[in-house]
Short mmCIF file of C-alpha atoms in Angstrom, two decimals:
data_model
loop_
_atom_site.label_atom_id
_atom_site.label_comp_id
_atom_site.label_asym_id
_atom_site.label_seq_id
_atom_site.Cartn_x
_atom_site.Cartn_y
_atom_site.Cartn_z
CA MET A 654 -7.45 129.27 58.60
CA LYS A 655 -8.45 131.93 61.12
CA LYS A 656 -5.63 134.29 61.99
CA ILE A 657 -5.42 136.40 65.16
CA ASP A 658 -3.09 139.32 65.73
CA THR A 659 -1.76 139.75 69.27
CA CYS A 660 0.90 142.36 68.43
CA GLY A 661 1.36 144.97 71.15
CA MET A 662 -0.68 143.09 73.71
CA SER A 663 1.04 142.45 77.01
CA CYS A 664 1.01 139.33 79.16
CA PRO A 665 -1.28 137.34 79.46
CA GLN A 666 -3.44 138.78 76.62
CA PRO A 667 -1.83 136.85 73.72
CA VAL A 668 -2.57 133.52 75.45
CA LEU A 669 -6.08 134.62 76.42
CA MET A 670 -6.81 135.68 72.84
CA THR A 671 -5.45 132.35 71.58
CA LYS A 672 -7.59 130.43 74.05
CA LYS A 673 -10.71 132.31 73.02
CA ALA A 674 -10.04 131.89 69.29
CA LEU A 675 -9.44 128.14 69.73
CA GLU A 676 -12.77 127.74 71.48
CA GLU A 677 -14.42 129.04 68.31
CA ASN A 678 -12.03 127.28 65.90
CA PRO A 679 -10.96 124.05 67.59
CA GLU A 680 -9.40 122.64 64.41
CA GLY A 681 -6.60 125.20 64.53
CA ILE A 682 -5.59 128.85 64.10
CA ASP A 683 -2.64 131.05 63.18
CA ILE A 684 -1.41 133.51 65.78
CA ILE A 685 0.78 136.54 65.12
CA VAL A 686 2.97 137.56 68.07
CA ASP A 687 5.62 140.26 68.23
CA ASN A 688 7.90 139.20 71.06
CA LYS A 689 9.64 136.08 72.29
CA THR A 690 7.89 136.04 75.67
CA ALA A 691 4.47 135.92 74.05
CA LYS A 692 5.73 133.35 71.54
CA GLY A 693 6.94 131.09 74.36
CA ASN A 694 3.74 131.52 76.38
CA VAL A 695 1.43 130.87 73.41
CA GLU A 696 3.43 127.82 72.28
CA ARG A 697 3.44 126.39 75.81
CA PHE A 698 -0.31 126.88 76.07
CA LEU A 699 -0.90 125.23 72.67
CA ASN A 700 1.31 122.26 73.47
CA ASN A 701 -0.38 121.81 76.86
CA SER A 702 -3.73 121.90 75.05
CA GLY A 703 -2.70 119.13 72.64
CA TYR A 704 -1.95 121.21 69.54
CA LYS A 705 1.04 120.83 67.28
CA THR A 706 2.83 124.11 66.61
CA GLU A 707 5.11 125.47 63.93
CA PHE A 708 6.35 129.00 63.57
CA SER A 709 7.74 131.24 60.90
CA GLU A 710 9.54 134.53 61.40
CA ASN A 711 8.46 137.59 59.48
CA ASP A 712 10.36 140.87 60.07
CA ASP A 713 9.68 141.63 63.73
CA THR A 714 6.85 139.16 64.18
CA PHE A 715 6.37 135.43 64.52
CA ILE A 716 3.47 133.53 63.04
CA ILE A 717 2.59 130.45 65.06
CA SER A 718 0.37 127.88 63.40
CA ALA A 719 -1.55 125.60 65.72
CA ARG A 720 -3.09 122.40 64.37
CA LYS A 721 -4.82 119.46 65.99
CA MET B 1078 10.83 119.72 80.85
CA LYS B 1079 14.11 121.63 80.49
CA GLU B 1080 12.17 124.88 80.78
CA LYS B 1081 10.60 123.76 84.06
CA ARG B 1082 13.93 122.63 85.44
CA THR B 1083 15.41 126.05 84.66
CA ILE B 1084 12.71 127.96 86.53
CA ILE B 1085 12.95 125.60 89.54
CA ILE B 1086 16.72 126.18 89.66
CA THR B 1087 16.13 129.93 89.27
CA GLY B 1088 13.67 129.95 92.17
CA GLY B 1089 16.12 127.91 94.23
CA LEU B 1090 18.99 130.32 93.56
CA ILE B 1091 16.80 133.33 94.38
CA GLY B 1092 15.73 131.70 97.66
CA ILE B 1093 19.35 130.97 98.62
CA ILE B 1094 20.75 134.34 97.47
CA SER B 1095 18.00 136.11 99.46
CA VAL B 1096 18.97 134.37 102.68
CA LEU B 1097 22.67 135.00 101.96
CA LEU B 1098 21.90 138.71 101.61
CA VAL B 1099 20.28 138.65 105.06
CA TYR B 1100 23.39 136.88 106.41
CA LEU B 1101 25.53 139.61 104.83
CA GLY B 1102 23.57 142.48 106.34
CA ASN B 1103 20.12 142.94 104.79
CA PRO B 1104 17.10 143.16 107.15
CA ALA B 1105 15.63 139.81 108.27
CA ASN B 1106 13.42 138.03 105.71
CA MET B 1107 14.31 140.86 103.31
CA GLY B 1108 17.04 139.53 101.07
CA PHE B 1109 14.86 140.91 98.32
CA CYS B 1110 11.73 143.01 98.61
CA ILE B 1111 10.89 145.09 95.58
CA ALA B 1112 8.34 147.22 97.44
CA CYS B 1113 10.60 147.82 100.45
CA PHE B 1114 13.66 148.53 98.31
CA LEU B 1115 11.85 150.99 96.04
CA ARG B 1116 10.48 152.60 99.22
CA ASP B 1117 14.06 152.90 100.52
CA ILE B 1118 15.15 154.48 97.23
CA ALA B 1119 12.23 156.93 97.44
CA GLY B 1120 13.55 157.85 100.89
CA GLY B 1121 17.16 157.93 99.72
CA ILE B 1122 16.37 160.59 97.12
CA GLY B 1123 14.27 162.50 99.64
CA LEU B 1124 10.79 161.87 98.26
CA HIS B 1125 9.77 160.93 101.81
CA ARG B 1126 11.47 161.66 105.11
CA ALA B 1127 10.87 158.46 107.08
CA GLY B 1128 14.36 158.35 108.57
CA VAL B 1129 14.52 154.59 109.09
CA VAL B 1130 13.86 153.59 105.47
CA GLN B 1131 16.25 155.62 103.32
CA TYR B 1132 18.90 153.95 101.19
CA ILE B 1133 19.65 153.52 97.50
CA ARG B 1134 19.33 149.75 97.22
CA PRO B 1135 21.84 148.39 94.72
CA GLU B 1136 19.75 145.21 94.34
CA ILE B 1137 17.13 147.21 92.42
CA ILE B 1138 19.76 148.71 90.13
CA GLY B 1139 21.23 145.25 89.61
CA LEU B 1140 17.83 143.75 88.74
CA VAL B 1141 17.22 146.36 86.05
CA LEU B 1142 20.75 146.20 84.63
CA GLY B 1143 20.91 142.39 84.82
CA ALA B 1144 17.69 142.17 82.80
CA PHE B 1145 18.94 144.87 80.42
CA ILE B 1146 22.27 143.14 79.76
CA LEU B 1147 20.79 139.68 79.18
CA ALA B 1148 17.90 140.99 77.07
CA SER B 1149 20.34 142.97 74.91
CA LYS B 1150 22.62 139.95 74.53
CA ASN B 1151 19.72 137.72 73.47
CA LYS B 1152 18.23 140.37 71.17
CA GLU B 1153 15.13 140.57 73.35
CA PHE B 1154 15.56 144.23 74.23
CA GLU B 1155 12.79 146.20 72.57
CA SER B 1156 11.55 149.71 73.31
CA ARG B 1157 7.80 149.61 73.69
CA GLY B 1158 5.18 151.69 75.46
CA GLY B 1159 1.91 153.54 75.26
CA SER B 1160 -0.42 150.93 76.75
CA SER B 1161 -2.54 153.05 79.11
CA PRO B 1162 0.50 154.48 80.95
CA PHE B 1163 -1.42 156.65 83.41
CA THR B 1164 -3.75 153.83 84.41
CA ARG B 1165 -0.65 151.73 85.05
CA PHE B 1166 0.82 154.55 87.13
CA ILE B 1167 -2.29 154.69 89.35
CA LEU B 1168 -2.45 150.88 89.66
CA SER B 1169 1.18 150.83 90.75
CA ILE B 1170 0.55 153.39 93.48
CA ILE B 1171 -2.25 151.07 94.63
CA VAL B 1172 0.08 148.03 94.56
CA MET B 1173 2.47 149.93 96.84
CA ILE B 1174 -0.33 150.95 99.23
CA GLY B 1175 -1.27 147.26 99.56
CA ALA B 1176 2.34 146.10 99.86
CA LEU B 1177 3.16 148.60 102.60
CA MET B 1178 0.02 147.57 104.48
CA PHE B 1179 1.31 143.97 104.48
CA LEU B 1180 4.98 145.07 104.69
CA GLY B 1181 6.35 143.40 101.61
CA CYS B 1182 5.90 142.71 97.93
CA PRO B 1183 4.87 139.19 96.79
CA LEU B 1184 8.54 138.16 96.70
CA ARG B 1185 9.10 139.19 100.33
CA MET B 1186 5.78 137.56 101.22
CA ILE B 1187 7.17 134.15 100.28
CA LEU B 1188 10.61 134.92 101.74
CA ARG B 1189 8.80 135.73 105.01
CA LEU B 1190 7.06 132.36 104.82
CA GLY B 1191 10.41 130.67 104.13
CA GLY B 1192 11.68 132.31 107.32
CA GLY B 1193 8.78 130.91 109.35
CA ASP B 1194 6.58 134.04 109.50
CA LEU B 1195 3.08 132.53 109.48
CA SER B 1196 1.37 135.90 108.86
CA ALA B 1197 2.66 135.45 105.34
CA LEU B 1198 0.17 132.59 104.93
CA ILE B 1199 -2.66 135.05 105.49
CA GLY B 1200 -0.97 137.38 103.03
CA ILE B 1201 -0.81 134.55 100.47
CA ALA B 1202 -4.52 133.83 101.01
CA GLY B 1203 -5.35 137.49 100.30
CA PHE B 1204 -2.96 137.49 97.34
CA VAL B 1205 -4.64 134.44 95.76
CA VAL B 1206 -8.14 135.87 96.28
CA GLY B 1207 -6.95 139.14 94.72
CA ILE B 1208 -5.57 137.23 91.73
CA LEU B 1209 -8.91 135.41 91.39
CA VAL B 1210 -10.74 138.73 91.21
CA GLY B 1211 -8.20 139.97 88.64
CA VAL B 1212 -8.66 136.80 86.58
CA TYR B 1213 -12.44 137.30 86.71
CA PHE B 1214 -11.97 140.65 84.98
CA LEU B 1215 -9.42 139.20 82.51
CA ASN B 1216 -12.11 136.71 81.51
CA LYS B 1217 -14.52 139.61 81.12
CA GLY B 1218 -12.10 141.05 78.57
CA PHE B 1219 -10.08 143.40 80.77
CA ASN B 1220 -7.05 144.82 78.99
CA LEU B 1221 -5.08 148.05 78.93
CA LYS B 1222 -4.88 148.23 75.11
CA ARG B 1223 -1.88 147.55 72.96
CA ASN B 1224 1.60 149.04 73.22
CA TYR B 1225 3.65 150.54 70.40
CA LYS B 1226 7.23 150.58 69.27
CA MET B 1227 9.25 153.43 70.69
CA SER B 1228 12.67 154.76 69.77
CA LYS B 1229 15.58 152.67 71.10
CA PHE B 1230 16.67 155.59 73.27
CA GLU B 1231 13.32 155.68 75.08
CA GLY B 1232 14.05 152.15 76.29
CA TYR B 1233 17.69 152.90 77.16
CA LEU B 1234 16.74 155.79 79.44
CA PHE B 1235 15.72 153.71 82.45
CA PRO B 1236 18.87 151.54 82.52
CA ILE B 1237 20.89 154.77 82.13
CA LEU B 1238 18.95 156.35 85.01
CA ASN B 1239 19.74 153.32 87.17
CA THR B 1240 23.43 153.62 86.34
CA GLY B 1241 23.22 157.27 87.43
CA LEU B 1242 21.53 156.19 90.65
CA PHE B 1243 24.40 153.79 91.32
CA ILE B 1244 26.92 156.60 90.80
CA LEU B 1245 24.95 158.71 93.28
CA LEU B 1246 25.15 155.85 95.77
CA LEU B 1247 28.93 155.56 95.32
CA MET B 1248 29.49 159.31 95.62
CA SER B 1249 26.93 159.78 98.42
CA PRO B 1250 26.42 163.53 97.97
CA VAL B 1251 24.82 165.40 100.90
CA PHE B 1252 21.37 165.53 99.29
CA ILE B 1253 21.06 161.74 99.36
CA PHE B 1254 19.61 160.36 102.60
CA PHE B 1255 20.97 157.26 104.30
CA SER B 1256 19.26 155.77 107.35
CA GLU B 1257 21.45 155.58 110.43
CA LYS B 1258 19.19 153.05 112.13
CA GLY B 1259 16.25 150.81 111.20
CA PRO B 1260 15.79 148.65 108.11
CA GLY B 1261 17.32 151.31 105.84
CA ALA B 1262 20.60 151.04 107.72
CA ALA B 1263 20.69 147.25 107.40
CA HIS B 1264 22.28 146.22 104.14
CA ALA B 1265 24.91 144.01 102.60
CA SER B 1266 27.87 145.79 101.03
CA ILE B 1267 27.21 147.78 97.85
CA TRP B 1268 29.04 145.50 95.43
CA ILE B 1269 27.58 142.29 96.84
CA SER B 1270 24.06 143.74 96.67
CA LEU B 1271 24.66 144.90 93.11
CA ALA B 1272 26.01 141.48 92.10
CA ALA B 1273 23.03 139.72 93.71
CA GLY B 1274 20.69 142.02 91.80
CA LEU B 1275 22.49 141.41 88.51
CA VAL B 1276 22.31 137.62 88.89
CA VAL B 1277 18.66 137.58 89.96
CA GLY B 1278 17.77 140.15 87.28
CA ALA B 1279 19.33 138.04 84.54
CA LEU B 1280 17.74 134.82 85.83
CA SER B 1281 14.32 136.46 86.10
CA GLN B 1282 14.64 137.91 82.62
CA LYS B 1283 15.52 134.53 81.17
CA THR B 1284 12.72 132.62 82.90
CA ARG B 1285 10.06 135.44 82.93
CA LEU B 1286 9.65 134.67 86.65
CA CYS B 1287 6.60 136.43 88.08
CA MET B 1288 5.03 136.00 91.49
CA VAL B 1289 1.52 136.87 90.33
CA GLY B 1290 1.85 135.05 87.00
CA GLY B 1291 2.22 131.67 88.73
CA THR B 1292 -1.20 131.59 90.33
CA ARG B 1293 -2.81 133.49 87.44
CA ASP B 1294 -1.62 131.08 84.74
CA MET B 1295 -2.57 128.10 86.86
CA ILE B 1296 -6.15 129.39 87.16
CA LEU B 1297 -6.45 130.67 83.59
CA PHE B 1298 -4.58 128.05 81.62
CA LYS B 1299 -3.74 125.20 84.06
CA ASP B 1300 -0.12 126.08 83.35
CA ASN B 1301 2.18 125.51 86.34
CA TYR B 1302 5.41 126.84 84.79
CA LEU B 1303 5.65 130.15 86.70
CA LEU B 1304 4.11 128.64 89.83
CA LEU B 1305 7.04 126.20 90.04
CA GLY B 1306 9.42 129.16 90.37
CA PHE B 1307 7.25 130.67 93.11
CA LEU B 1308 7.16 127.40 95.06
CA SER B 1309 10.86 126.78 94.57
CA ILE B 1310 11.68 130.14 96.22
CA ILE B 1311 9.64 129.12 99.28
CA VAL B 1312 11.28 125.69 99.56
CA PHE B 1313 14.86 126.86 99.07
CA SER B 1314 14.59 129.96 101.26
CA PHE B 1315 13.13 127.67 103.95
CA ILE B 1316 16.08 125.29 103.65
CA ALA B 1317 18.60 128.15 103.61
CA ASN B 1318 16.95 129.83 106.63
CA LEU B 1319 17.11 126.53 108.52
CA SER B 1320 20.79 126.08 107.68
CA PHE B 1321 21.70 129.60 108.80
CA GLY B 1322 19.61 129.30 111.97
CA PHE B 1323 17.33 132.15 110.85
CA PHE B 1324 14.16 130.04 110.81
CA ASN B 1325 11.68 131.21 113.45
CA LEU B 1326 8.17 129.75 113.24
CA GLY B 1327 5.19 131.78 114.48
CA PHE B 1328 2.82 134.69 114.00
CA GLU B 1329 4.08 137.10 116.64
CA SER B 1330 7.28 139.15 116.85
CA GLN B 1331 8.38 138.41 113.31
CA PRO B 1332 10.97 140.77 111.82
CA ILE B 1333 9.55 143.87 110.07
CA ALA B 1334 6.03 142.45 110.05
CA HIS B 1335 2.78 142.77 112.00
CA SER B 1336 0.26 140.06 112.75
CA ASP B 1337 -3.03 141.88 112.05
CA GLY B 1338 -4.66 139.16 109.95
CA LEU B 1339 -7.43 141.19 108.33
CA TRP B 1340 -5.09 143.92 107.09
CA ASN B 1341 -2.39 141.51 106.00
CA PHE B 1342 -5.08 139.78 103.96
CA LEU B 1343 -6.51 142.98 102.47
CA GLY B 1344 -3.07 144.44 101.72
CA MET B 1345 -2.03 141.44 99.65
CA PHE B 1346 -5.53 141.11 98.17
CA LEU B 1347 -5.00 144.55 96.67
CA VAL B 1348 -1.47 143.67 95.50
CA GLY B 1349 -2.70 140.47 93.80
CA TRP B 1350 -5.63 142.12 92.08
CA ALA B 1351 -3.82 145.26 90.87
CA SER B 1352 -0.77 143.23 89.79
CA VAL B 1353 -2.92 140.97 87.58
CA LEU B 1354 -4.28 144.11 85.92
CA LEU B 1355 -0.71 145.37 85.41
CA GLY B 1356 0.30 142.02 83.89
CA GLY B 1357 2.92 141.19 86.51
CA CYS B 1358 4.23 141.57 90.04
CA PRO B 1359 6.64 144.38 91.06
CA LEU B 1360 9.66 142.14 90.34
CA ARG B 1361 8.38 141.45 86.82
CA GLN B 1362 7.78 145.18 86.26
CA LEU B 1363 11.42 145.89 87.14
CA ILE B 1364 12.66 143.18 84.79
CA LEU B 1365 10.45 144.42 81.93
CA SER B 1366 11.66 147.97 82.57
CA GLY B 1367 15.17 146.72 81.87
CA GLU B 1368 13.99 145.07 78.63
CA GLY B 1369 12.81 148.37 77.19
CA ASN B 1370 9.16 148.21 78.26
CA THR B 1371 8.43 151.81 79.21
CA ASP B 1372 4.93 150.95 80.44
CA SER B 1373 6.73 148.98 83.13
CA VAL B 1374 9.05 151.94 83.73
CA ILE B 1375 5.94 154.00 84.44
CA SER B 1376 4.80 151.23 86.80
CA VAL B 1377 8.11 151.32 88.68
CA ILE B 1378 7.92 155.12 88.96
CA GLY B 1379 4.32 154.64 90.22
CA LEU B 1380 5.62 152.25 92.88
CA ILE B 1381 8.23 154.81 93.98
CA VAL B 1382 5.69 157.64 94.09
CA GLY B 1383 3.29 155.29 95.90
CA ALA B 1384 5.95 154.62 98.54
CA ALA B 1385 6.50 158.34 99.02
CA ILE B 1386 2.74 158.87 99.41
CA CYS B 1387 2.53 155.97 101.89
CA HIS B 1388 5.18 157.46 104.17
CA ASN B 1389 4.23 161.13 103.74
CA PHE B 1390 0.54 160.44 104.46
CA GLY B 1391 1.14 157.89 107.21
CA LEU B 1392 -0.37 154.99 105.23
CA ALA B 1393 2.45 152.47 105.71
CA ALA B 1394 2.00 149.89 108.44
CA SER B 1395 4.79 149.21 110.94
CA PRO B 1396 5.63 146.23 113.15
CA SER B 1397 3.13 147.67 115.65
CA GLY B 1398 0.37 147.30 113.04
CA PRO B 1399 -1.58 149.20 110.43
CA THR B 1400 -2.53 152.88 110.71
CA ILE B 1401 -6.06 154.26 110.35
CA ASN B 1402 -4.87 156.31 107.37
CA GLY B 1403 -3.53 153.14 105.78
CA GLN B 1404 -6.80 151.30 106.33
CA ILE B 1405 -8.76 154.12 104.70
CA ALA B 1406 -6.27 154.18 101.79
CA VAL B 1407 -6.65 150.42 101.23
CA GLY B 1408 -10.45 150.84 101.20
CA ILE B 1409 -10.31 153.69 98.67
CA SER B 1410 -7.78 151.75 96.58
CA ILE B 1411 -10.11 148.73 96.38
CA ILE B 1412 -12.85 151.00 95.01
CA ILE B 1413 -10.49 152.61 92.47
CA THR B 1414 -9.23 149.17 91.37
CA LEU B 1415 -12.82 148.02 90.90
CA ILE B 1416 -13.56 151.07 88.74
CA ILE B 1417 -10.41 150.56 86.64
CA SER B 1418 -11.25 146.85 86.25
CA SER B 1419 -14.82 147.52 85.12
CA VAL B 1420 -14.14 150.45 82.82
CA ASN B 1421 -11.43 148.54 80.92
CA SER B 1422 -13.40 145.33 80.51
CA GLU B 1423 -14.76 144.57 77.06
CA MET B 1424 -18.42 144.49 78.05
CA LYS B 1425 -18.14 148.15 78.84
CA ILE B 1426 -16.14 148.90 75.68
CA ARG B 1427 -18.74 147.22 73.49
CA ARG B 1428 -21.45 149.37 74.97
CA GLU B 1429 -19.44 152.47 74.06
#
């Protein structure tokens, strides 16, 4: 599964990067985010776009997996 | 759904608190105005000498500390920085030049509309077009590069500075300037203003409320979450203004505003565009600065320096209209924003 790293990017870059990556990999991707705001924004975008999301926490980062 | 309800309630409370602040002494349609209040602070500490707009606004201090306290409580406080700080500084000066052409930040723009000032509609039109231009560059890959973790203390400094500013306000030493007349002399009492700032700061931190984010996310992602907060402020400030008898519909003779359509449009056009590049409106920058984001601290300092420049160089408009200097500054700022937008877009980076 393709994985994108949005750590350090400020609003709205994590969502933009997610959107772009999904256009190339519509079946699903994993997204690494490093703050709760980005996590919330990315999850909201994925849910609005019809993806199911799960997340796991890893040190200071979250890994969101988006699947059709 | 719960998330949306929370931001609608937040917008409603901000709309009502803003009108209450006017009732308790703030200038008309200026319960909150991040640009105006930072401009007053710049005057209060003597960075400019426009005698009618000098005061240390406790609302600003409250916004920063409210965000700081809630972010710390929820373990969301994190010191970060290093994402093109000087570009952000310049963009923030530009945001202030645009805001003081229109006479208000995006938050005051909608509070003006809620009070019946129809010039705000022209401001909103400019604001939306500015956001569209900003979104165009976002889609072209515009970004200001990543930020990095900083020491905890780096993030604590700005909340500490704001506490110091509040102490200065309480002690009122002779080197702090306080307007004796004009908007700077109109204010609610210190503790009420501080409390209002704390509440709105905490609410904005929780919901990530952002005036520019609403329209931006709607265009980019068809996401109406932030836009609901924006609209809720308009609706509830309108209702509150009606109830207090403050509502006054029209273009002319509106409080601390001018009705020059072209320059109201261009002022907010600049604010919308530059704010998209910064990643958030002036309110959002203040909230982030309380959460430990030192790039946003640099933006807030840029807004303060921008305000000083505006008043020292005669760029700020007044109720009698814009100045020639201000018009030239807006023109130059549009060119600088275009350069910053192009240089930081990915097409350009790839070529390098």
